[in-house]
XYZ file of C-alpha atoms in Angstrom:
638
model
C -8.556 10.623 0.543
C -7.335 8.029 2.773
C -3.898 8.258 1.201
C -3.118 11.245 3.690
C -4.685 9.749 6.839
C -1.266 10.681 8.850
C -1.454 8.850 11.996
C 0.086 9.989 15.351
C 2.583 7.188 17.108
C 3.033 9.412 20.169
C 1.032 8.237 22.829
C 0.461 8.300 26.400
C 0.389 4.796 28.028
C 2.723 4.296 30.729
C 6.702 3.372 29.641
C 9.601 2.435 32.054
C 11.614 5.066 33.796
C 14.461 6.705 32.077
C 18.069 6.063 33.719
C 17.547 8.153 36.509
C 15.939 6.247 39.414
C 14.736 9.303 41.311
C 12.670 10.796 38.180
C 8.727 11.271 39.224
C 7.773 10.939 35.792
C 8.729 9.124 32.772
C 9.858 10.478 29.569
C 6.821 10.166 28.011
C 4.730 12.108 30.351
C 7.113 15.009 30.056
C 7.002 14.823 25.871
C 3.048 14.618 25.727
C 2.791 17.319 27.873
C 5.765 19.396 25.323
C 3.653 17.914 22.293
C 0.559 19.396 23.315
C 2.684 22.925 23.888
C 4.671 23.159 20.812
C 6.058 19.870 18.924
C 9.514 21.872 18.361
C 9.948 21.765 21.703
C 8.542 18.084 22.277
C 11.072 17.770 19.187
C 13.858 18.747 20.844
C 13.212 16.891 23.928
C 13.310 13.711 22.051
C 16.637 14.593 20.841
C 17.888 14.580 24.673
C 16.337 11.483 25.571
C 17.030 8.797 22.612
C 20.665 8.041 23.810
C 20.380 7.801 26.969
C 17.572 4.630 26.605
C 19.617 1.114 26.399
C 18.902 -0.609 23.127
C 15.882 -2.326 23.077
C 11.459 -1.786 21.912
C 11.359 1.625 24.202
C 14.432 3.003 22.503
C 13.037 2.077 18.739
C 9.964 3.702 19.457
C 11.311 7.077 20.799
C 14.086 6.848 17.884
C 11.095 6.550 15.451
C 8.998 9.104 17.009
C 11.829 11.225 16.672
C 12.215 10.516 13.365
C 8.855 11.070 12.161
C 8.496 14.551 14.053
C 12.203 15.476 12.564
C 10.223 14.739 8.839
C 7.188 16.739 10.239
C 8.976 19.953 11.171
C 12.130 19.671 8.168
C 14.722 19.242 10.880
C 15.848 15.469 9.005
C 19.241 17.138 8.286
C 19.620 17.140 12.640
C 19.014 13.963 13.196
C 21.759 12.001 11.594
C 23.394 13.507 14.776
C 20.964 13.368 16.947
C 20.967 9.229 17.092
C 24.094 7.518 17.711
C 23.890 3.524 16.770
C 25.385 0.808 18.627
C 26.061 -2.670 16.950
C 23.038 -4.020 18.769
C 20.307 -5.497 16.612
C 17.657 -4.067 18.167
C 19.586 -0.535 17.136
C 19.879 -2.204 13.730
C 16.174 -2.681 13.670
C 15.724 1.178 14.417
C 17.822 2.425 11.634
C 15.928 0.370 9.285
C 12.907 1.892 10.492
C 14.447 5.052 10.277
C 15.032 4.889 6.992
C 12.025 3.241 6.009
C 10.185 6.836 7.712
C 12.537 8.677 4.700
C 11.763 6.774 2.511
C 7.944 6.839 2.995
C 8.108 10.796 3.169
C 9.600 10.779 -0.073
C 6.709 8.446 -1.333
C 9.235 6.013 -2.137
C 7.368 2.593 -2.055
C 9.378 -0.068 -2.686
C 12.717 1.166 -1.009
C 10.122 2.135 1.822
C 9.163 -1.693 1.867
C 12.344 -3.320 1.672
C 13.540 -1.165 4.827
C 10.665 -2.318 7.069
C 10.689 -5.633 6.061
C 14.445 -5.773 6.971
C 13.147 -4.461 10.252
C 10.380 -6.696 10.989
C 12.456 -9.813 10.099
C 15.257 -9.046 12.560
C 12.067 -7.989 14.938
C 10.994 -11.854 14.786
C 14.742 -13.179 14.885
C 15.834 -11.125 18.325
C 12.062 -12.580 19.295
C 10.772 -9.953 21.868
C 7.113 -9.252 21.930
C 7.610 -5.439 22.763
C 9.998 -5.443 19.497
C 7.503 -7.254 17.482
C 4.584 -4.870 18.577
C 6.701 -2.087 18.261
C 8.110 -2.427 14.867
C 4.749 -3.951 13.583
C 3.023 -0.580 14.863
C 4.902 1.486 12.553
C 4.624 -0.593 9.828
C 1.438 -0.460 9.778
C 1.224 3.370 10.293
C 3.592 3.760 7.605
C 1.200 0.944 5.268
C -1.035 3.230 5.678
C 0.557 6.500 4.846
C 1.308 5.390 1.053
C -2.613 4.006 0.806
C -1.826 0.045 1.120
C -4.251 -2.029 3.214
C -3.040 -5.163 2.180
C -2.953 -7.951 5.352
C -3.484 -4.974 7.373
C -5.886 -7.192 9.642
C -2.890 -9.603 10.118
C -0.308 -6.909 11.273
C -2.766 -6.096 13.575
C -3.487 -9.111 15.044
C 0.515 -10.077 15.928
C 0.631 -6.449 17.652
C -1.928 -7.794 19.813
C -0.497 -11.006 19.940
C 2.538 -9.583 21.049
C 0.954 -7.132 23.926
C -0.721 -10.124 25.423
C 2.309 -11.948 25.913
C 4.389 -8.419 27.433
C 4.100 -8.113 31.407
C 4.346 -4.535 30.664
C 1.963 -2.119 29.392
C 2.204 -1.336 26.025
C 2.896 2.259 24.775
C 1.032 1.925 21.367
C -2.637 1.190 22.618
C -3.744 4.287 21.625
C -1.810 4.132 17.864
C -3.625 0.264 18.023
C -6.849 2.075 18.536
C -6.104 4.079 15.837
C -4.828 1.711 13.000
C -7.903 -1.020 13.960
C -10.112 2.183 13.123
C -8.814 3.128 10.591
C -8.536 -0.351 8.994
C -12.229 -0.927 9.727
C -13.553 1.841 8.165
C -11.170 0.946 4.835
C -13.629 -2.491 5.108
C -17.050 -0.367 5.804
C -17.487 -0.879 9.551
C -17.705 3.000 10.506
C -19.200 2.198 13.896
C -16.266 0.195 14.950
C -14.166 2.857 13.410
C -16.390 5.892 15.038
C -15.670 3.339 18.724
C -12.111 3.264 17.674
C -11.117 7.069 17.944
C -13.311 7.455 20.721
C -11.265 4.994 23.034
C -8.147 7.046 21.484
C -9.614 10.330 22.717
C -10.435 9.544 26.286
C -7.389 7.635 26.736
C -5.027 10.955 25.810
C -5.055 13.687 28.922
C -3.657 16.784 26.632
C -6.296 18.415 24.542
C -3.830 19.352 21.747
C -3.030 15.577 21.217
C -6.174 14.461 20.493
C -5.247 16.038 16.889
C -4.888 13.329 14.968
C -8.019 11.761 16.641
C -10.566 14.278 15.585
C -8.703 14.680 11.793
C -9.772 10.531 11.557
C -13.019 11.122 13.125
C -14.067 13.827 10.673
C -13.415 11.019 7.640
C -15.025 8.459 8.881
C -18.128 11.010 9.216
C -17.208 12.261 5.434
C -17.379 8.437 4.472
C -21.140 8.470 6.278
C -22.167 11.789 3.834
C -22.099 13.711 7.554
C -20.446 16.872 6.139
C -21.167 19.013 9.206
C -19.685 16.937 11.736
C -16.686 15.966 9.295
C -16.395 19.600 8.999
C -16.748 20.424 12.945
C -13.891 17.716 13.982
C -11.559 18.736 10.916
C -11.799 22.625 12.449
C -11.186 21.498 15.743
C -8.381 19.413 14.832
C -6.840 22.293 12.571
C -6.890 24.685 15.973
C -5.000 22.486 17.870
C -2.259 21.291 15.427
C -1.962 25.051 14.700
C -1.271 25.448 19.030
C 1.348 22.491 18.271
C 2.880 24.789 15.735
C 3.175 21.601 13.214
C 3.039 23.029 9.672
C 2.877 19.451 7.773
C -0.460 18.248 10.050
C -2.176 21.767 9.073
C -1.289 21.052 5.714
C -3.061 17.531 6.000
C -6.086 19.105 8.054
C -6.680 22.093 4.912
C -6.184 19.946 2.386
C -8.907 17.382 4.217
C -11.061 20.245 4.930
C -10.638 21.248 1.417
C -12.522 17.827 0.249
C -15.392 17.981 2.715
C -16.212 21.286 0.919
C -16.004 19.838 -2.325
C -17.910 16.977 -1.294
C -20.700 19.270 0.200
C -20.816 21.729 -2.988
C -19.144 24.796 -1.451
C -17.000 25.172 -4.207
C -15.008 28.395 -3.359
C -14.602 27.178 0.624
C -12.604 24.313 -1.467
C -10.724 26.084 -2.936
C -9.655 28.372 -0.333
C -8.619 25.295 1.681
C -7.250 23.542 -0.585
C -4.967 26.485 -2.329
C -3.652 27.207 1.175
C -2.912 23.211 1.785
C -0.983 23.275 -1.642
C 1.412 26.027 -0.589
C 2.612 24.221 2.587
C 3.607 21.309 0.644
C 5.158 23.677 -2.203
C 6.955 24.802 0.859
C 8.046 21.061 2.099
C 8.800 20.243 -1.653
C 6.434 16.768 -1.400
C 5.353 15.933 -4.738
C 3.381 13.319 -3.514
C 0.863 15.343 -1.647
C 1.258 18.914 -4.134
C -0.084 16.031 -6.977
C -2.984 14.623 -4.581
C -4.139 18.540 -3.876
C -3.638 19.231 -7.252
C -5.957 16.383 -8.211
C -8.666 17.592 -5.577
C -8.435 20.420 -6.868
C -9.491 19.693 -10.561
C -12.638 17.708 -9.391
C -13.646 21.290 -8.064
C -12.656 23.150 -11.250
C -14.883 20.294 -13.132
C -17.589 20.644 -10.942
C -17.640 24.582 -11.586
C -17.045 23.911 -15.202
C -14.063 25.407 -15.711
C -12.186 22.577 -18.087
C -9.464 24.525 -18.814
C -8.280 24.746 -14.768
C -9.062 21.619 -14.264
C -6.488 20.207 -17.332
C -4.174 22.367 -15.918
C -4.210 21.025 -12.331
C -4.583 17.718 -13.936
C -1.415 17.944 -16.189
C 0.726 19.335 -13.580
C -0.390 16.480 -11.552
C 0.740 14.186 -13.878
C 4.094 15.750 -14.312
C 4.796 15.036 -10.840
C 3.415 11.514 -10.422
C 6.941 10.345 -11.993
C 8.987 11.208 -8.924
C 6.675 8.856 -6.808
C 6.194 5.111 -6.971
C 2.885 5.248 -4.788
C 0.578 2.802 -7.600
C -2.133 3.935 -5.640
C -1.950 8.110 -6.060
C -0.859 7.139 -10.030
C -3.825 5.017 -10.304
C -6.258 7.512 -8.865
C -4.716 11.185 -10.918
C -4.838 8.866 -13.937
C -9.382 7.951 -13.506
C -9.315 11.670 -13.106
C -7.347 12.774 -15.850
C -9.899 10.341 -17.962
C -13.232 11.513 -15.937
C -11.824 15.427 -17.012
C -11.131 14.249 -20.969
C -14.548 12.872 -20.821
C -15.575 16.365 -19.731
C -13.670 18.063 -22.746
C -14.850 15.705 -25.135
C -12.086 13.742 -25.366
C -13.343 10.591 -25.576
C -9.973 8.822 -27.330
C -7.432 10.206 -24.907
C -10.132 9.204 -21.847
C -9.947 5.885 -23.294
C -6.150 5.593 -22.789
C -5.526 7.091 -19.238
C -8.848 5.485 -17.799
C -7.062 1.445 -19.716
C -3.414 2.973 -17.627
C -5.844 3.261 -14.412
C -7.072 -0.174 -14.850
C -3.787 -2.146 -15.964
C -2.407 -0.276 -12.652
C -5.093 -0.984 -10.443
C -5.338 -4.840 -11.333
C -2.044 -4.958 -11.333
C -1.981 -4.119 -7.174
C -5.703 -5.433 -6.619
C -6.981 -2.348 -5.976
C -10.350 -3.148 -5.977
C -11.981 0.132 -5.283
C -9.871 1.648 -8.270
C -10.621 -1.135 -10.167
C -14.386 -0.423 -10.197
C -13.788 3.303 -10.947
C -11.993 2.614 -13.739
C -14.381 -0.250 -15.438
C -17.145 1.807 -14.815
C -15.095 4.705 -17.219
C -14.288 2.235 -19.545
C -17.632 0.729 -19.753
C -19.257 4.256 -20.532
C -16.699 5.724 -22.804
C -16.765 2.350 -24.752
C -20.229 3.333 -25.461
C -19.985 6.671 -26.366
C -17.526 5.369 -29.409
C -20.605 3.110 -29.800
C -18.563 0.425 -29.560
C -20.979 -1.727 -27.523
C -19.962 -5.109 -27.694
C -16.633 -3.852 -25.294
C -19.012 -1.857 -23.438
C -20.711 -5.019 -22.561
C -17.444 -6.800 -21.611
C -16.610 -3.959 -19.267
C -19.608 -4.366 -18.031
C -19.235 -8.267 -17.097
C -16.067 -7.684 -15.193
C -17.748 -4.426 -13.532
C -20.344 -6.378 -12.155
C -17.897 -8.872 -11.572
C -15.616 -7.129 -9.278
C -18.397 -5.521 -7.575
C -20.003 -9.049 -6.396
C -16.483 -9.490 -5.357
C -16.051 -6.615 -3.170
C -19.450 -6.735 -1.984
C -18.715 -10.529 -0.860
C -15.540 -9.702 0.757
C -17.140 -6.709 2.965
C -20.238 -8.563 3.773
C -21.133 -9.739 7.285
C -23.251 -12.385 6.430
C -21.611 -13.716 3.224
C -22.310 -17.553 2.750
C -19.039 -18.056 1.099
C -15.250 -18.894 0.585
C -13.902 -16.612 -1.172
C -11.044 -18.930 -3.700
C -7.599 -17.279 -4.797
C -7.916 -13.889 -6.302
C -11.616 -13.492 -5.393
C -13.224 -16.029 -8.011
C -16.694 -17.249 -7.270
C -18.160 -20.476 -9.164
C -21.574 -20.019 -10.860
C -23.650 -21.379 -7.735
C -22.075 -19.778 -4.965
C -22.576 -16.089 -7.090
C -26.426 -17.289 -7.396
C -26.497 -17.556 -2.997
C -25.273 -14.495 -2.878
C -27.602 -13.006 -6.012
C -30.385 -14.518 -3.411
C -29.413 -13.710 -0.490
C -28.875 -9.998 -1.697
C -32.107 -10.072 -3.451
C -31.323 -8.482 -6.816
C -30.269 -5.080 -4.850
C -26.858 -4.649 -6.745
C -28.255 -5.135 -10.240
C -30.622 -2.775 -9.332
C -28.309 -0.141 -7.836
C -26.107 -0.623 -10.831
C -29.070 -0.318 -13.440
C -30.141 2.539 -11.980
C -27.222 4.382 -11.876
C -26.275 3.140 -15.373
C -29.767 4.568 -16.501
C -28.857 7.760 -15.556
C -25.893 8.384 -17.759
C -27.298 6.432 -20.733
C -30.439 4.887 -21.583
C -29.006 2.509 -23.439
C -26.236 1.073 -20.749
C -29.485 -0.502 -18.929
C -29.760 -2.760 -21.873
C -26.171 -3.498 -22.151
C -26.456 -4.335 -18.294
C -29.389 -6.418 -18.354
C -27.722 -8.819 -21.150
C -24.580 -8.477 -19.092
C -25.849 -9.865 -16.045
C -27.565 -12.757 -18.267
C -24.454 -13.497 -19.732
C -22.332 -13.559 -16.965
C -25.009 -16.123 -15.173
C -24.444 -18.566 -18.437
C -20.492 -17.778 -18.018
C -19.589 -18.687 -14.677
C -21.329 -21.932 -14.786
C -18.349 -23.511 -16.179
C -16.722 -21.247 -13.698
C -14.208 -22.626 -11.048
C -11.256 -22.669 -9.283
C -9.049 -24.637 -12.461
C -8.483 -21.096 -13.624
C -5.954 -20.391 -10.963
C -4.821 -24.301 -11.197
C -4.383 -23.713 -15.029
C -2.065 -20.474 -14.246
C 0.338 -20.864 -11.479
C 3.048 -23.994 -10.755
C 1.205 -26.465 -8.214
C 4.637 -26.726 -5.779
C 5.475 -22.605 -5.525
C 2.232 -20.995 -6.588
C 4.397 -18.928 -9.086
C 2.682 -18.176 -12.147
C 3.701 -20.990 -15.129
C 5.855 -19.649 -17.699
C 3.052 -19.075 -20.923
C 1.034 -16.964 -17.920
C 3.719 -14.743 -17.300
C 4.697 -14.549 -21.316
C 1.663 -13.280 -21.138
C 0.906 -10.694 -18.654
C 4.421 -9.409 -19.033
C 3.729 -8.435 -22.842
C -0.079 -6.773 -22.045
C 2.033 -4.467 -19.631
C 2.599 -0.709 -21.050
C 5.056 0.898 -20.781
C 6.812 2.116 -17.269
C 6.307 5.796 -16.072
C 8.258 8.725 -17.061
C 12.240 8.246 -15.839
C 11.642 4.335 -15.102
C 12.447 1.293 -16.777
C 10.670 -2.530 -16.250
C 12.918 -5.103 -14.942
C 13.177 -8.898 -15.451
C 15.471 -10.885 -12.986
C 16.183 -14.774 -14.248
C 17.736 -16.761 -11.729
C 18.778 -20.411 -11.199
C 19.260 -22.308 -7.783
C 23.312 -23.170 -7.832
C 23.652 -26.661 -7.311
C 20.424 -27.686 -6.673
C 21.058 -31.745 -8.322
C 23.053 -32.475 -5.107
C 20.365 -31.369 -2.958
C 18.252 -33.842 -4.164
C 20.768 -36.209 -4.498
C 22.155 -35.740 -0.877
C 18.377 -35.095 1.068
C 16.241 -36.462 -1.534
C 13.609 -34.978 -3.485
C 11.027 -33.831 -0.688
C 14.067 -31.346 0.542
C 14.279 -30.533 -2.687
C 10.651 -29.320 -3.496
C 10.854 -27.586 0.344
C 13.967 -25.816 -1.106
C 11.768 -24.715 -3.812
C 8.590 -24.271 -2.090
C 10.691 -21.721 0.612
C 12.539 -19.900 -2.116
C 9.327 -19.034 -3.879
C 7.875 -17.705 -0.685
C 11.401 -15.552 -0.003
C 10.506 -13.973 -3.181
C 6.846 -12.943 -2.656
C 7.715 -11.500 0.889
C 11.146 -9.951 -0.163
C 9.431 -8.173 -3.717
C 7.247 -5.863 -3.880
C 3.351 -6.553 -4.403
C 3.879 -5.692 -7.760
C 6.397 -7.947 -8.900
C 5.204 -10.756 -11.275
C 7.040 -13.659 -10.322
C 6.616 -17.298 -12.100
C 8.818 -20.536 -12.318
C 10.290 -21.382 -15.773
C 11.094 -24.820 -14.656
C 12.912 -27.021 -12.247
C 14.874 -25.031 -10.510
C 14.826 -21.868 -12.473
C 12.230 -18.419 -11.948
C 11.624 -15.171 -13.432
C 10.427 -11.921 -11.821
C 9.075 -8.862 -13.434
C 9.694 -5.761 -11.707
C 7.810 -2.911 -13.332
C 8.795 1.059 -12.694
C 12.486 0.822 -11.641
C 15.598 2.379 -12.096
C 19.119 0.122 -13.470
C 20.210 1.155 -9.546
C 17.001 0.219 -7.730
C 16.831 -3.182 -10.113
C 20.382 -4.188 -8.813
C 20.325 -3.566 -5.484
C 17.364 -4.982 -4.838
C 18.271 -8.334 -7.005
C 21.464 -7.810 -4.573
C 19.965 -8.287 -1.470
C 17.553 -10.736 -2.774
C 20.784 -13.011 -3.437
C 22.256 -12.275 -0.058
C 19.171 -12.798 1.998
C 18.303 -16.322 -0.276
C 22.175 -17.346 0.442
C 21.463 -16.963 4.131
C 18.066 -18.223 4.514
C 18.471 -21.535 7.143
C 16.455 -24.317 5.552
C 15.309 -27.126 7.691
C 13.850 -30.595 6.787
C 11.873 -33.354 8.262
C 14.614 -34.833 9.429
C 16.180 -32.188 11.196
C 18.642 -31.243 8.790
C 19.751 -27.577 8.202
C 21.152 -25.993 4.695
C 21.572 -23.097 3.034
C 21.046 -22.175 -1.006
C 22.357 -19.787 -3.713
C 21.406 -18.795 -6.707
C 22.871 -17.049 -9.785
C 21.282 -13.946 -11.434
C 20.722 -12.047 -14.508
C 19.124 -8.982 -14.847
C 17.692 -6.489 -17.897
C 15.930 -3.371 -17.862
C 13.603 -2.127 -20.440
C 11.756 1.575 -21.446
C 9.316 0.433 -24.484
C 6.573 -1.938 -24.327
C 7.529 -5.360 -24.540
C 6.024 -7.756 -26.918
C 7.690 -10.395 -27.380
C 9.911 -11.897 -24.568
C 11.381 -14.599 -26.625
C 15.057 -12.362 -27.609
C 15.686 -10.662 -23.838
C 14.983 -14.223 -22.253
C 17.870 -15.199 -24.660
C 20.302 -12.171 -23.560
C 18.775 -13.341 -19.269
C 20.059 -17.181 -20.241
C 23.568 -15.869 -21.530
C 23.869 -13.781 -18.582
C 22.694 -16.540 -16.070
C 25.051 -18.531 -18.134
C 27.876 -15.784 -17.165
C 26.999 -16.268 -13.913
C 27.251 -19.590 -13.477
C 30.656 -19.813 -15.143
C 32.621 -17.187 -12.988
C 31.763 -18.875 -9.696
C 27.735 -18.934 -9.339
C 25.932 -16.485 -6.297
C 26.323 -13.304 -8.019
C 24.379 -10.843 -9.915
C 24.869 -10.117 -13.370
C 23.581 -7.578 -15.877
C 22.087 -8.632 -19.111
């Protein structure tokens, strides 16, 4: 549900004048007052204003906001024209941004990535604070947006790093507000959350633009079981976005009403609001949120017991899942699609989309997805009577649930290590501490399916006690290089062959590449520049890739990266820029001196599963070989 938490960036704390000296109110003033009215209007204003603000943080942010209310109301064709770039960087920034907003309309993930983190990396190079908070504002909105909390906390914190060092006000607070509460209640603190949208709402004078306050409020309430005020807010949000005139927030506000019926058991209210949310985005041709109602829709069908319109819904879901690289939507139609098998009786095919739903989930450390899924494997495991899987389900069920439970908890007593792993003792505190209350909550609920799952639980949380003993952090040591923190070459073998195969019109990438002369760097700086060289390459990749890139180092000087769900296009161009931000990266030692690296490339792209890697790292070495030979920094295909 929190996939289409929309957020509103259009605010009311105080800005600079416009160019006009003699104005008696600033731009802003005059375009909250048009939002509350109509936001074609406030649309339109926008258009007036962006060009005539100098480059600079006030100028991105009324650029964005323009561009995300041009996305809102279908007017994106307009607003090629409506902005007019200079060569300025802090214009460049914008158009990043820009297209980052298109992108993330379209559900496009990665490309929507790879735009902002263009953005935010020139944000830190021109190094203004109102730039930084500005660009790291929308980032986070648009994080958000396409379901990824990831290191939310730490965007947030350099906005308000930024703000405190500005001698201006800021023109986000009330966005801030919005993102810290929304962030809080993705990590179970509702009352900060609940404290959150309140600030927002007395801090905005227009009635009509406390919208997106009351749609947030309502899900934080849904998240507390509190249907009627979840209900109350939603309603009162729906009347004012429907003053606005803003067809894309109704849509949002049905299709969230539509799940606080469902949740509450009034089936046909659901349905209403959700049938009615489903034709808007029919209307703005967004697969991405058709599939999600589509999806919410089912769950009602299966509740009413109607299988066959809930397949349906499900398999047209599906169909359109292909057209969106959003892991997290995937991830999510696919547990339902096994939850409404499971329904039908079909146990087999439950098997296989629930395994897709946990490969994709661990795959992104979706923890919450993760559960769901392990908790479907675990029971249809069963129902095969297969229980000796069932009980290995179970282990890593109860595993990742002392994990997220650890993470959330106020008063945990530990350290979490790398990728969540707790040694034997430090899972027995916690046991204590917790006294037995998750077991218990887990048997219980286990009980209730099957009689027989308490069993398999009670030996699984025996087992897993005599387990992690010999539990520790060497795991992680034992799988990644100890300089880069890539994984080592027989882990990646590995996880690269256990992955299925990519979704419908997509291929999996792999990307080989080999620092060009990297000998003479140690030979001219000496080998600490040389593991520094390494060390800062390996952290270009993780923050260039995206989160779902498997990246490892093959040795010396030479890594591999698994890309999975691209096109041959999408795989190139982002190897492409990879190689040109690498060849200008400024490297600096201990003593002072500055250099720059290259690297040579091959790439391949693959539709089946792979399982054996062994022939296509032969064709990557030829290539790289290729490379090499007709002059080294450049990209070629396999």
């Amino acid at each position: 549900m929190r996939v289409f938490v929309v957020l509103s960036l259009l605010l009311i704390a105080p800005l600079p004048l416009l160019s006009s000296p003699h104005s008696e109110s600033n731009w802003q003033t005059i375009y909250d007052k048009l939002r509350a009215d109509d936001t074609q209007l406030a649309f339109q204003f926008l258009q007036q204003q962006v060009n005539s603000l100098e480059p600079g943080s006030e100028r991105i942010y009324v650029g964005a906001t323009l561009a995300r209310t041009a996305l809102a109301l279908k007017e994106s064709k307009s607003l090629s024209s409506s902005i007019q770039y200079s060569n300025d960087i802090s214009d460049e920034i914008l158009k990043h941004i820009v297209s980052g907003l298109f992108f993330a309309h379209e559900n496009l993930y990665s490309k929507t990535m790879d735009e902002f983190k263009q953005a935010i990396s020139k944000a830190y190079v021109l190094d203004e604070p109102a730039v930084i908070a500005t660009v790291e504002l929308f980032y986070i909105n648009v994080k958000i947006s396409l379901a990824n909390y990831v290191q939310l906390s730490h965007h947030i914190e350099e906005v308000e790093r930024n703000v405190q060092k500005m001698n201006d006000h800021f023109w986000g607070v009330n966005s801030l507000h919005n993102v810290k509460a929304l962030n809080a209640n993705f990590n179970g603190d509702h009352a900060m959350a609940i404290e959150m949208y309140q600030q927002a709402i007395a801090n905005t004078d227009y009635e009509a633009n406390k919208a997106p306050y009351y749609n947030n409020l309502a899900l934080t309430y849904l998240d507390l079981g509190n249907f009627v005020d979840a209900t109350k807010y939603l309603k009162k949000s729906l009347k004012l976005r429907e003053q606005q005139n803003n067809q894309f927030k109704i849509a949002l506000t049905m299709l969230n009403l539509g799940i606080v019926a469902s949740r509450a058991s009034q089936y046909d209210e659901a349905l209403t609001w959700l049938d009615n949310a489903y034709q808007l985005y029919v209307e703005f041709n967004n697969a991405y949120r058709k599939a999600y109602t589509l999806v919410q829709k089912a769950k009602v069908y299966t509740q009413l017991k109607q299988t066959t319109k809930a397949t349906n819904a499900i398999d047209q879901a599906l169909s359109l899942i292909s057209v969106t690289d959003n892991i997290n939507l995937i991830t999510d139609i696919r547990i339902h699609a096994a939850e409404n098998m499971l329904t039908l009786g079909n146990v087999d095919e439950a098997i296989q989309q629930a395994q897709i739903a946990h490969d994709l989930a661990k795959s992104v450390n979706d923890k919450a997805h993760l559960i769901q899924s392990l908790e479907l494997l675990s029971e249809l495991t069963a129902k095969l009577g297969n229980f000796e899987q069932a009980y290995q389900f179970n282990t890593k069920l109860l595993k990742e649930k002392e994990k997220l439970n650890a993470q959330k908890s106020m008063q945990a007593m530990i350290a979490l290590e790398s990728e969540l792993e707790v040694t034997a003792q430090q899972l027995e505190n916690v046991r204590l501490e917790k006294s037995n209350n998750l077991q218990q909550q887990q048997i219980s609920r286990l009980e209730e399916r099957q009689k027989y799952q308490a069993i398999i639980i009670v030996f699984s949380i025996v087992l897993l006690f005599l387990t992690l003993r010999g539990y520790s952090k060497h795991k992680y040591r034992a799988q990644h290089d100890n300089l880069t923190g890539a994984l080592n070459r027989s882990t990646f073998v590995s996880r690269v062959t256990r992955f299925g195969a990519p979704a419908l019109g997509k291929k999996h990438g792999l990307v080989l590449f080999d620092l060009d002369h990297f000998k003479q760097v140690n030979d001219v700086y000496g080998h600490p520049t040389g593991d520094l060289v390494l060390e800062q390459t390996a952290q270009l990749v993780r923050d260039f890739f995206p989160k779902t890139t498997l990246f490892a180092r093959f040795g010396g000087e030479e890594f591999m990266l698994f890309i999975p769900n691209v096109s041959d296009v999408e795989l190139h161009q982002l190897t492409n820029q990879f190689r040109e931000s690498l060849s200008t990266h400024e490297i600096t030692n201990e003593m002072k001196n500055k250099l720059n690296v290259t690297a040579s490339f091959a790439t391949l792209s693959y539709q089946n599963h792979l399982s054996n890697l062994d022939k296509i790292y032969s064709k990557l070495d030829g290539a790289l070989y290729d490379a090499k030979r007709s002059g080294r920094n450049r990209v070629v295909k396999a």
